[in-house]
């Protein structure tokens, strides 16, 4: 491509009444990212700089949610139309000369190849305006493309279209490339003398034609330019996105037992030969290694997992790190700050939180390990509890290498257990234990001879 300088403006100021939501429309999510993040990410991948998001309805929340270094924001206080919205971005593009990509915050399925094809066409044809269109069965509600052969003469909105124009099935997708700063000058001449009394961005097409500039349209697949206006469309778009994500993973060597029932966010990465069973949710920045098995009903958010992990049914994990060869669950709960060095076993009904377990340590059943520093090859018996909280403050339990913890033990933190010691079953440990010791802290058993025979009522 000959032109090197691209900027992007993403329109996201509209209200989205049909979502019937307190949340601004562009913050509703598909595949783990808000709607407006998809065109933003796309613009970044294409190399646009700057990227300006025009916000209005719920501006503060949108800003807060999408805030990052690569984005600048322009405020459209009143939503006076798409043309007005683009003008609001002009101050942020004062010094920009080149091709301006205009995307919509509620069109998440657009693909990079499509935009690159439009930009290539725009450059090759030396166009001032290029746009994406689609031919649809039911064009109701969309702007119609009025053509004279190849040339696009104008875009007419549904409410302004004549009966004849309403028959046109080629619609405006609302995605454009413009030459800047020309587009801003031309927008000054666009008025709001139309059925909706809005400043229509679409009027730029007729304006370009009046000035003898070139306008080009690229016809694309309807699905890709689908705009989200209600929650039915939100679910449809989410399903398409899911399918794309899952197909890519399968082509890259991941087995999805039932791809229609895996919910994997766009940023998640999974190594080859990992098997993902149905009804698994992999969210956020989760990274999973090779050769893992993720059983049904597992929910993993923002975790890093090594190779050959076996995550059994019903386990829930967040913000945790696992080395290689770990076995988790069924029904385990790894809460934020759990770090397992490798070859660890965390069994059924075990909960961990802010706990570092070195290589080979395991807790197989019914245990809570919170605020704990645990060495290598520590074995937790069934029903171990770190009592980390006194109602006001949290305290740390430290357990050194090779400690064996009997069943039903409580560690009342802060407490430190020396290496290679053994904690007797049923103990409530309140004092530090030296290395290599046996610690028992439970009341001594007393047997009263004959008591039961005398006192227990025998069953008839
Ligand atoms: C617009 C197009 C129409 C096209 C359709 C595709 C115009 C006049 N019409 O119609 O030709 O077929 O998109 O979906 O452009 N927005 C703002 N500020 C505003 C108005 C809108 O930021 O003042 C944003 C919205 O948040 C949305 C986008 O612009 O992201 C499109 O707005 P929308 O109201 O959906 O446009 P339509 O009137 O449906
Ligand atoms: Ca729309």
Short mmCIF file of C-alpha atoms in Angstrom, two decimals, residues 40-423:
data_model
loop_
_atom_site.label_atom_id
_atom_site.label_comp_id
_atom_site.label_asym_id
_atom_site.label_seq_id
_atom_site.Cartn_x
_atom_site.Cartn_y
_atom_site.Cartn_z
CA UNK A 40 -10.12 -0.90 19.02
CA UNK A 41 -7.97 -4.03 18.93
CA UNK A 42 -8.51 -4.34 15.18
CA UNK A 43 -7.35 -0.75 14.62
CA UNK A 44 -4.24 -1.43 16.66
CA UNK A 45 -3.44 -4.60 14.71
CA UNK A 46 -3.75 -2.71 11.44
CA UNK A 47 -1.33 -0.10 12.76
CA UNK A 48 -3.61 2.91 13.19
CA UNK A 49 -2.22 5.73 15.30
CA UNK A 50 -3.87 7.59 16.86
CA UNK A 51 -7.02 5.65 17.70
CA UNK A 52 -9.81 7.95 18.88
CA UNK A 53 -12.88 6.58 20.61
CA UNK A 54 -15.85 8.95 20.47
CA UNK A 55 -17.78 8.55 23.72
CA UNK A 56 -21.00 10.15 24.92
CA UNK A 57 -23.63 8.00 26.53
CA UNK A 58 -22.07 6.60 29.71
CA UNK A 59 -18.78 8.28 28.70
CA UNK A 60 -17.09 7.91 32.08
CA UNK A 61 -17.78 4.21 32.34
CA UNK A 62 -16.68 3.57 28.77
CA UNK A 63 -13.46 5.54 29.34
CA UNK A 64 -12.75 3.73 32.56
CA UNK A 65 -13.31 0.28 31.08
CA UNK A 66 -11.27 0.83 27.92
CA UNK A 67 -8.56 3.10 29.24
CA UNK A 68 -5.13 2.20 27.87
CA UNK A 69 -2.12 3.98 26.38
CA UNK A 70 -3.09 3.36 22.79
CA UNK A 71 -6.49 5.07 22.95
CA UNK A 72 -7.50 8.68 23.03
CA UNK A 73 -11.03 9.78 23.77
CA UNK A 74 -13.25 12.47 22.27
CA UNK A 75 -16.46 13.49 23.98
CA UNK A 76 -19.69 13.94 22.03
CA UNK A 77 -21.88 15.53 24.66
CA UNK A 78 -25.09 15.43 22.66
CA UNK A 79 -25.69 12.69 20.12
CA UNK A 80 -26.50 14.81 17.10
CA UNK A 81 -25.68 12.16 14.51
CA UNK A 82 -22.78 10.16 13.09
CA UNK A 83 -21.40 13.13 11.10
CA UNK A 84 -21.35 15.25 14.24
CA UNK A 85 -19.71 12.37 16.11
CA UNK A 86 -16.79 12.27 13.67
CA UNK A 87 -16.39 16.06 13.92
CA UNK A 88 -15.99 15.64 17.67
CA UNK A 89 -12.82 13.64 16.95
CA UNK A 90 -11.32 16.41 14.81
CA UNK A 91 -9.41 18.16 17.64
CA UNK A 92 -7.69 14.85 18.45
CA UNK A 93 -6.59 14.58 14.81
CA UNK A 94 -5.38 18.17 14.28
CA UNK A 95 -2.02 17.19 12.84
CA UNK A 96 -3.10 14.05 11.07
CA UNK A 97 -2.70 13.80 7.30
CA UNK A 98 -3.63 10.51 5.68
CA UNK A 99 -6.29 7.86 5.64
CA UNK A 100 -8.79 7.83 8.46
CA UNK A 101 -10.48 4.53 9.24
CA UNK A 102 -13.94 4.90 10.74
CA UNK A 103 -15.34 1.96 12.70
CA UNK A 104 -18.38 1.52 14.92
CA UNK A 105 -18.17 0.50 18.55
CA UNK A 106 -21.08 -1.90 18.12
CA UNK A 107 -19.74 -3.87 15.12
CA UNK A 108 -17.48 -6.54 16.67
CA UNK A 109 -17.18 -9.20 13.97
CA UNK A 110 -15.23 -7.22 11.40
CA UNK A 111 -12.03 -9.00 10.35
CA UNK A 112 -8.59 -7.62 9.71
CA UNK A 113 -8.38 -8.96 6.11
CA UNK A 114 -11.59 -7.13 5.23
CA UNK A 115 -10.37 -3.77 6.49
CA UNK A 116 -7.01 -4.28 4.85
CA UNK A 117 -8.80 -5.01 1.56
CA UNK A 118 -10.81 -1.80 1.91
CA UNK A 119 -7.68 0.24 2.69
CA UNK A 120 -5.86 -1.33 -0.27
CA UNK A 121 -8.75 -0.48 -2.57
CA UNK A 122 -8.92 3.04 -1.14
CA UNK A 123 -5.21 3.59 -1.83
CA UNK A 124 -5.19 1.94 -5.26
CA UNK A 125 -8.19 3.97 -6.45
CA UNK A 126 -6.97 7.17 -4.78
CA UNK A 127 -10.42 7.45 -3.29
CA UNK A 128 -11.51 10.15 -0.86
CA UNK A 129 -14.26 7.95 0.56
CA UNK A 130 -14.39 4.15 0.65
CA UNK A 131 -17.00 2.13 2.44
CA UNK A 132 -18.16 -1.39 3.17
CA UNK A 133 -21.58 -2.48 1.98
CA UNK A 134 -23.55 -5.70 2.12
CA UNK A 135 -26.42 -7.10 0.10
CA UNK A 136 -29.13 -8.29 2.47
CA UNK A 137 -32.57 -9.87 2.29
CA UNK A 138 -34.16 -7.33 4.60
CA UNK A 139 -32.57 -3.88 4.36
CA UNK A 140 -35.07 -2.25 6.75
CA UNK A 141 -33.45 0.35 9.01
CA UNK A 142 -30.17 0.63 7.11
CA UNK A 143 -28.87 3.36 4.84
CA UNK A 144 -29.31 2.35 1.17
CA UNK A 145 -26.53 2.53 -1.41
CA UNK A 146 -27.63 4.54 -4.42
CA UNK A 147 -25.44 3.60 -7.38
CA UNK A 148 -24.91 4.47 -10.98
CA UNK A 149 -23.15 1.34 -12.15
CA UNK A 150 -19.85 1.06 -10.26
CA UNK A 151 -20.07 4.57 -8.88
CA UNK A 152 -21.70 5.18 -5.50
CA UNK A 153 -23.76 8.34 -5.78
CA UNK A 154 -25.25 8.66 -2.34
CA UNK A 155 -26.38 6.91 0.82
CA UNK A 156 -30.01 7.45 1.71
CA UNK A 157 -31.24 6.65 5.22
CA UNK A 158 -34.34 4.49 5.68
CA UNK A 159 -36.41 7.40 6.98
CA UNK A 160 -35.44 9.65 4.08
CA UNK A 161 -35.66 7.07 1.31
CA UNK A 162 -38.28 7.16 -1.43
CA UNK A 163 -40.44 4.06 -1.93
CA UNK A 164 -38.20 3.17 -4.85
CA UNK A 165 -34.98 3.61 -2.85
CA UNK A 166 -36.41 1.46 -0.10
CA UNK A 167 -36.34 -1.46 -2.52
CA UNK A 168 -32.53 -1.30 -2.68
CA UNK A 169 -31.00 -4.27 -0.89
CA UNK A 170 -27.42 -3.02 -0.81
CA UNK A 171 -26.92 -1.41 2.58
CA UNK A 172 -24.30 0.81 4.21
CA UNK A 173 -22.32 -1.04 6.86
CA UNK A 174 -21.20 2.18 8.53
CA UNK A 175 -17.48 1.37 8.06
CA UNK A 176 -15.39 3.82 6.02
CA UNK A 177 -11.99 5.06 4.96
CA UNK A 178 -11.69 8.84 4.47
CA UNK A 179 -8.93 11.17 3.46
CA UNK A 180 -8.11 13.59 6.26
CA UNK A 181 -8.16 16.50 6.69
CA UNK A 182 -10.47 16.75 3.65
CA UNK A 183 -13.26 14.81 5.41
CA UNK A 184 -13.46 17.38 8.22
CA UNK A 185 -13.73 20.29 5.78
CA UNK A 186 -16.40 18.45 3.82
CA UNK A 187 -18.36 17.64 6.99
CA UNK A 188 -18.70 21.37 7.71
CA UNK A 189 -21.02 21.55 4.71
CA UNK A 190 -23.25 18.69 5.90
CA UNK A 191 -26.47 19.94 7.45
CA UNK A 192 -29.21 18.24 9.44
CA UNK A 193 -32.10 18.93 7.12
CA UNK A 194 -33.47 15.37 7.14
CA UNK A 195 -36.14 13.20 8.72
CA UNK A 196 -34.15 12.70 11.95
CA UNK A 197 -32.63 16.22 12.11
CA UNK A 198 -29.25 14.58 12.57
CA UNK A 199 -25.88 15.35 11.03
CA UNK A 200 -25.46 12.28 8.84
CA UNK A 201 -21.96 11.02 8.16
CA UNK A 202 -23.46 9.29 5.15
CA UNK A 203 -24.02 12.68 3.46
CA UNK A 204 -20.24 12.81 2.94
CA UNK A 205 -20.73 10.52 -0.08
CA UNK A 206 -22.89 12.99 -1.97
CA UNK A 207 -20.54 15.80 -0.87
CA UNK A 208 -17.53 13.94 -2.29
CA UNK A 209 -19.35 13.37 -5.57
CA UNK A 210 -20.21 17.08 -5.80
CA UNK A 211 -16.50 17.88 -5.45
CA UNK A 212 -15.60 15.33 -8.13
CA UNK A 213 -13.82 13.09 -5.61
CA UNK A 214 -13.68 9.32 -5.93
CA UNK A 215 -16.02 7.15 -3.81
CA UNK A 216 -15.60 3.38 -3.74
CA UNK A 217 -17.57 0.60 -2.06
CA UNK A 218 -16.46 -2.91 -1.16
CA UNK A 219 -19.28 -5.46 -0.85
CA UNK A 220 -18.67 -7.84 2.06
CA UNK A 221 -20.45 -10.62 3.89
CA UNK A 222 -23.41 -9.42 5.93
CA UNK A 223 -22.39 -11.32 9.06
CA UNK A 224 -19.10 -9.49 9.36
CA UNK A 225 -20.65 -6.05 9.51
CA UNK A 226 -23.52 -7.02 11.78
CA UNK A 227 -24.25 -4.25 14.29
CA UNK A 228 -25.41 -5.07 17.79
CA UNK A 229 -28.61 -3.33 18.77
CA UNK A 230 -30.25 -5.78 21.17
CA UNK A 231 -29.42 -8.84 23.23
CA UNK A 232 -30.57 -11.26 20.55
CA UNK A 233 -27.93 -9.86 18.21
CA UNK A 234 -25.44 -9.84 21.08
CA UNK A 235 -25.92 -13.59 21.52
CA UNK A 236 -25.71 -14.18 17.75
CA UNK A 237 -22.45 -12.27 17.48
CA UNK A 238 -21.05 -14.06 20.53
CA UNK A 239 -21.81 -17.41 18.89
CA UNK A 240 -20.01 -16.40 15.70
CA UNK A 241 -17.01 -15.16 17.69
CA UNK A 242 -16.93 -18.35 19.73
CA UNK A 243 -16.93 -20.43 16.58
CA UNK A 244 -14.02 -18.43 15.13
CA UNK A 245 -12.00 -18.75 18.33
CA UNK A 246 -12.71 -22.47 18.67
CA UNK A 247 -11.96 -23.25 15.02
CA UNK A 248 -8.61 -21.51 15.29
CA UNK A 249 -7.73 -23.48 18.42
CA UNK A 250 -8.68 -26.77 16.78
CA UNK A 251 -6.60 -25.96 13.68
CA UNK A 252 -3.71 -25.16 16.01
CA UNK A 253 -3.88 -28.63 17.59
CA UNK A 254 -6.31 -28.39 20.50
CA UNK A 255 -9.07 -31.00 20.84
CA UNK A 256 -12.48 -29.56 21.69
CA UNK A 257 -14.82 -32.45 22.42
CA UNK A 258 -17.91 -30.34 21.65
CA UNK A 259 -16.90 -26.99 20.16
CA UNK A 260 -20.44 -25.63 20.38
CA UNK A 261 -20.21 -25.85 24.14
CA UNK A 262 -16.79 -24.42 24.97
CA UNK A 263 -16.61 -20.81 26.07
CA UNK A 264 -13.12 -19.53 25.41
CA UNK A 265 -12.18 -15.84 25.42
CA UNK A 266 -10.26 -14.28 22.55
CA UNK A 267 -6.99 -13.78 24.46
CA UNK A 268 -6.75 -17.32 25.83
CA UNK A 269 -3.92 -19.52 24.56
CA UNK A 270 -3.85 -23.33 24.69
CA UNK A 271 -1.00 -25.71 23.81
CA UNK A 272 -1.20 -28.63 21.41
CA UNK A 273 -2.81 -31.93 22.38
CA UNK A 274 -4.73 -30.35 25.21
CA UNK A 275 -8.26 -31.74 25.40
CA UNK A 276 -11.10 -29.45 26.41
CA UNK A 277 -14.35 -31.12 27.43
CA UNK A 278 -17.84 -29.56 27.12
CA UNK A 279 -19.07 -26.72 29.28
CA UNK A 280 -15.64 -25.40 30.05
CA UNK A 281 -15.13 -21.64 30.45
CA UNK A 282 -11.62 -20.31 29.84
CA UNK A 283 -11.51 -16.61 30.50
CA UNK A 284 -9.40 -13.49 30.35
CA UNK A 285 -5.65 -13.92 29.95
CA UNK A 286 -5.63 -17.64 30.75
CA UNK A 287 -2.72 -19.58 29.24
CA UNK A 288 -2.80 -23.36 29.20
CA UNK A 289 0.12 -25.58 28.27
CA UNK A 290 0.33 -28.67 26.07
CA UNK A 291 -1.11 -32.11 26.76
CA UNK A 292 -3.55 -30.95 29.43
CA UNK A 293 -7.01 -32.37 30.10
CA UNK A 294 -9.71 -29.90 31.10
CA UNK A 295 -12.77 -31.86 32.22
CA UNK A 296 -16.44 -30.77 32.02
CA UNK A 297 -17.68 -27.78 33.96
CA UNK A 298 -14.29 -26.23 34.71
CA UNK A 299 -14.09 -22.42 34.96
CA UNK A 300 -10.62 -20.86 34.68
CA UNK A 301 -10.05 -17.09 34.79
CA UNK A 302 -6.69 -15.37 34.28
CA UNK A 303 -4.57 -18.40 35.15
CA UNK A 304 -1.28 -19.70 33.78
CA UNK A 305 -1.08 -23.48 33.64
CA UNK A 306 1.91 -25.58 32.60
CA UNK A 307 1.98 -28.77 30.55
CA UNK A 308 0.16 -32.03 31.27
CA UNK A 309 -2.21 -30.57 33.87
CA UNK A 310 -5.33 -32.55 34.62
CA UNK A 311 -8.10 -30.24 35.76
CA UNK A 312 -11.01 -32.40 36.85
CA UNK A 313 -14.73 -31.66 36.68
CA UNK A 314 -16.28 -28.73 38.42
CA UNK A 315 -13.06 -26.99 39.45
CA UNK A 316 -12.94 -23.19 39.61
CA UNK A 317 -9.64 -21.32 39.37
CA UNK A 318 -8.73 -17.64 39.20
CA UNK A 319 -5.51 -15.61 39.04
CA UNK A 320 -3.37 -18.60 39.86
CA UNK A 321 -0.22 -20.15 38.41
CA UNK A 322 0.43 -23.87 38.01
CA UNK A 323 3.67 -25.52 36.96
CA UNK A 324 3.76 -28.75 34.96
CA UNK A 325 2.04 -32.02 35.88
CA UNK A 326 -0.52 -30.74 38.37
CA UNK A 327 -3.78 -32.55 39.12
CA UNK A 328 -6.66 -30.42 40.33
CA UNK A 329 -10.15 -31.37 41.51
CA UNK A 330 -12.76 -32.59 41.01
CA UNK A 331 -14.52 -29.66 42.68
CA UNK A 332 -11.41 -27.77 43.74
CA UNK A 333 -11.39 -24.00 44.21
CA UNK A 334 -8.12 -22.21 43.50
CA UNK A 335 -8.59 -18.58 44.45
CA UNK A 336 -6.34 -15.66 43.46
CA UNK A 337 -2.71 -15.89 44.45
CA UNK A 338 -2.43 -19.66 44.41
CA UNK A 339 0.94 -20.68 42.98
CA UNK A 340 1.74 -24.35 42.52
CA UNK A 341 5.34 -25.03 41.48
CA UNK A 342 4.61 -28.32 39.73
CA UNK A 343 3.58 -31.96 40.30
CA UNK A 344 1.05 -30.79 42.90
CA UNK A 345 -2.21 -32.47 43.67
CA UNK A 346 -5.16 -30.45 44.89
CA UNK A 347 -8.09 -32.80 45.36
CA UNK A 348 -11.82 -32.64 45.89
CA UNK A 349 -13.29 -29.88 48.04
CA UNK A 350 -9.97 -28.21 48.61
CA UNK A 351 -9.83 -24.40 48.63
CA UNK A 352 -6.62 -22.42 48.30
CA UNK A 353 -5.95 -18.68 48.39
CA UNK A 354 -2.68 -16.71 48.41
CA UNK A 355 -0.80 -19.94 48.86
CA UNK A 356 2.58 -20.93 47.45
CA UNK A 357 3.12 -24.69 47.27
CA UNK A 358 6.51 -25.91 46.17
CA UNK A 359 7.10 -29.00 43.98
CA UNK A 360 5.20 -32.15 44.88
CA UNK A 361 3.12 -30.85 47.77
CA UNK A 362 -0.44 -32.08 47.90
CA UNK A 363 -3.79 -31.68 49.59
CA UNK A 364 -6.08 -34.43 48.41
CA UNK A 365 -9.31 -33.82 50.27
CA UNK A 366 -11.46 -31.31 52.16
CA UNK A 367 -8.84 -28.73 53.05
CA UNK A 368 -8.41 -24.94 53.23
CA UNK A 369 -4.97 -23.48 52.60
CA UNK A 370 -4.93 -19.68 52.74
CA UNK A 371 -2.06 -17.22 53.30
CA UNK A 372 0.42 -20.06 53.34
CA UNK A 373 4.03 -20.66 52.36
CA UNK A 374 4.45 -24.37 51.80
CA UNK A 375 7.70 -26.15 50.90
CA UNK A 376 8.33 -29.27 48.83
CA UNK A 377 6.62 -32.63 49.26
CA UNK A 378 4.31 -31.54 52.04
CA UNK A 379 1.30 -33.80 52.50
CA UNK A 380 -1.88 -32.31 53.93
CA UNK A 381 -4.24 -34.82 55.51
CA UNK A 382 -7.96 -34.70 54.95
CA UNK A 383 -9.64 -31.75 56.63
CA UNK A 384 -6.62 -29.52 57.24
CA UNK A 385 -7.41 -25.86 57.87
CA UNK A 386 -5.11 -22.87 58.00
CA UNK A 387 -6.84 -20.53 60.45
CA UNK A 388 -5.54 -17.37 58.81
CA UNK A 389 -8.04 -14.78 60.00
CA UNK A 390 -8.79 -13.51 63.49
CA UNK A 391 -11.70 -11.33 62.40
CA UNK A 392 -9.46 -8.31 61.82
CA UNK A 393 -6.14 -9.42 60.33
CA UNK A 394 -4.77 -12.18 58.12
CA UNK A 395 -1.72 -14.21 59.22
CA UNK A 396 0.65 -16.53 57.40
CA UNK A 397 1.19 -20.23 57.97
CA UNK A 398 4.69 -21.39 56.98
CA UNK A 399 5.28 -25.10 56.43
CA UNK A 400 8.76 -26.28 55.42
CA UNK A 401 9.73 -29.19 53.17
CA UNK A 402 8.64 -32.79 53.79
CA UNK A 403 6.15 -32.06 56.56
CA UNK A 404 3.40 -34.66 57.00
CA UNK A 405 0.13 -33.22 58.28
CA UNK A 406 -2.33 -35.73 59.76
CA UNK A 407 -6.06 -35.47 59.18
CA UNK A 408 -8.21 -32.78 60.77
CA UNK A 409 -5.42 -30.40 61.74
CA UNK A 410 -5.83 -26.68 62.31
CA UNK A 411 -2.90 -24.31 62.02
CA UNK A 412 -3.65 -21.14 63.97
CA UNK A 413 -1.55 -18.56 62.13
CA UNK A 414 0.95 -17.05 62.44
CA UNK A 415 2.72 -20.32 62.91
CA UNK A 416 5.79 -22.04 61.45
CA UNK A 417 6.26 -25.77 61.01
CA UNK A 418 9.88 -26.93 60.71
CA UNK A 419 11.01 -29.26 57.97
CA UNK A 420 10.35 -33.00 58.08
CA UNK A 421 8.10 -32.76 61.12
CA UNK A 422 4.88 -34.70 61.63
CA UNK A 423 1.64 -33.22 62.91
#
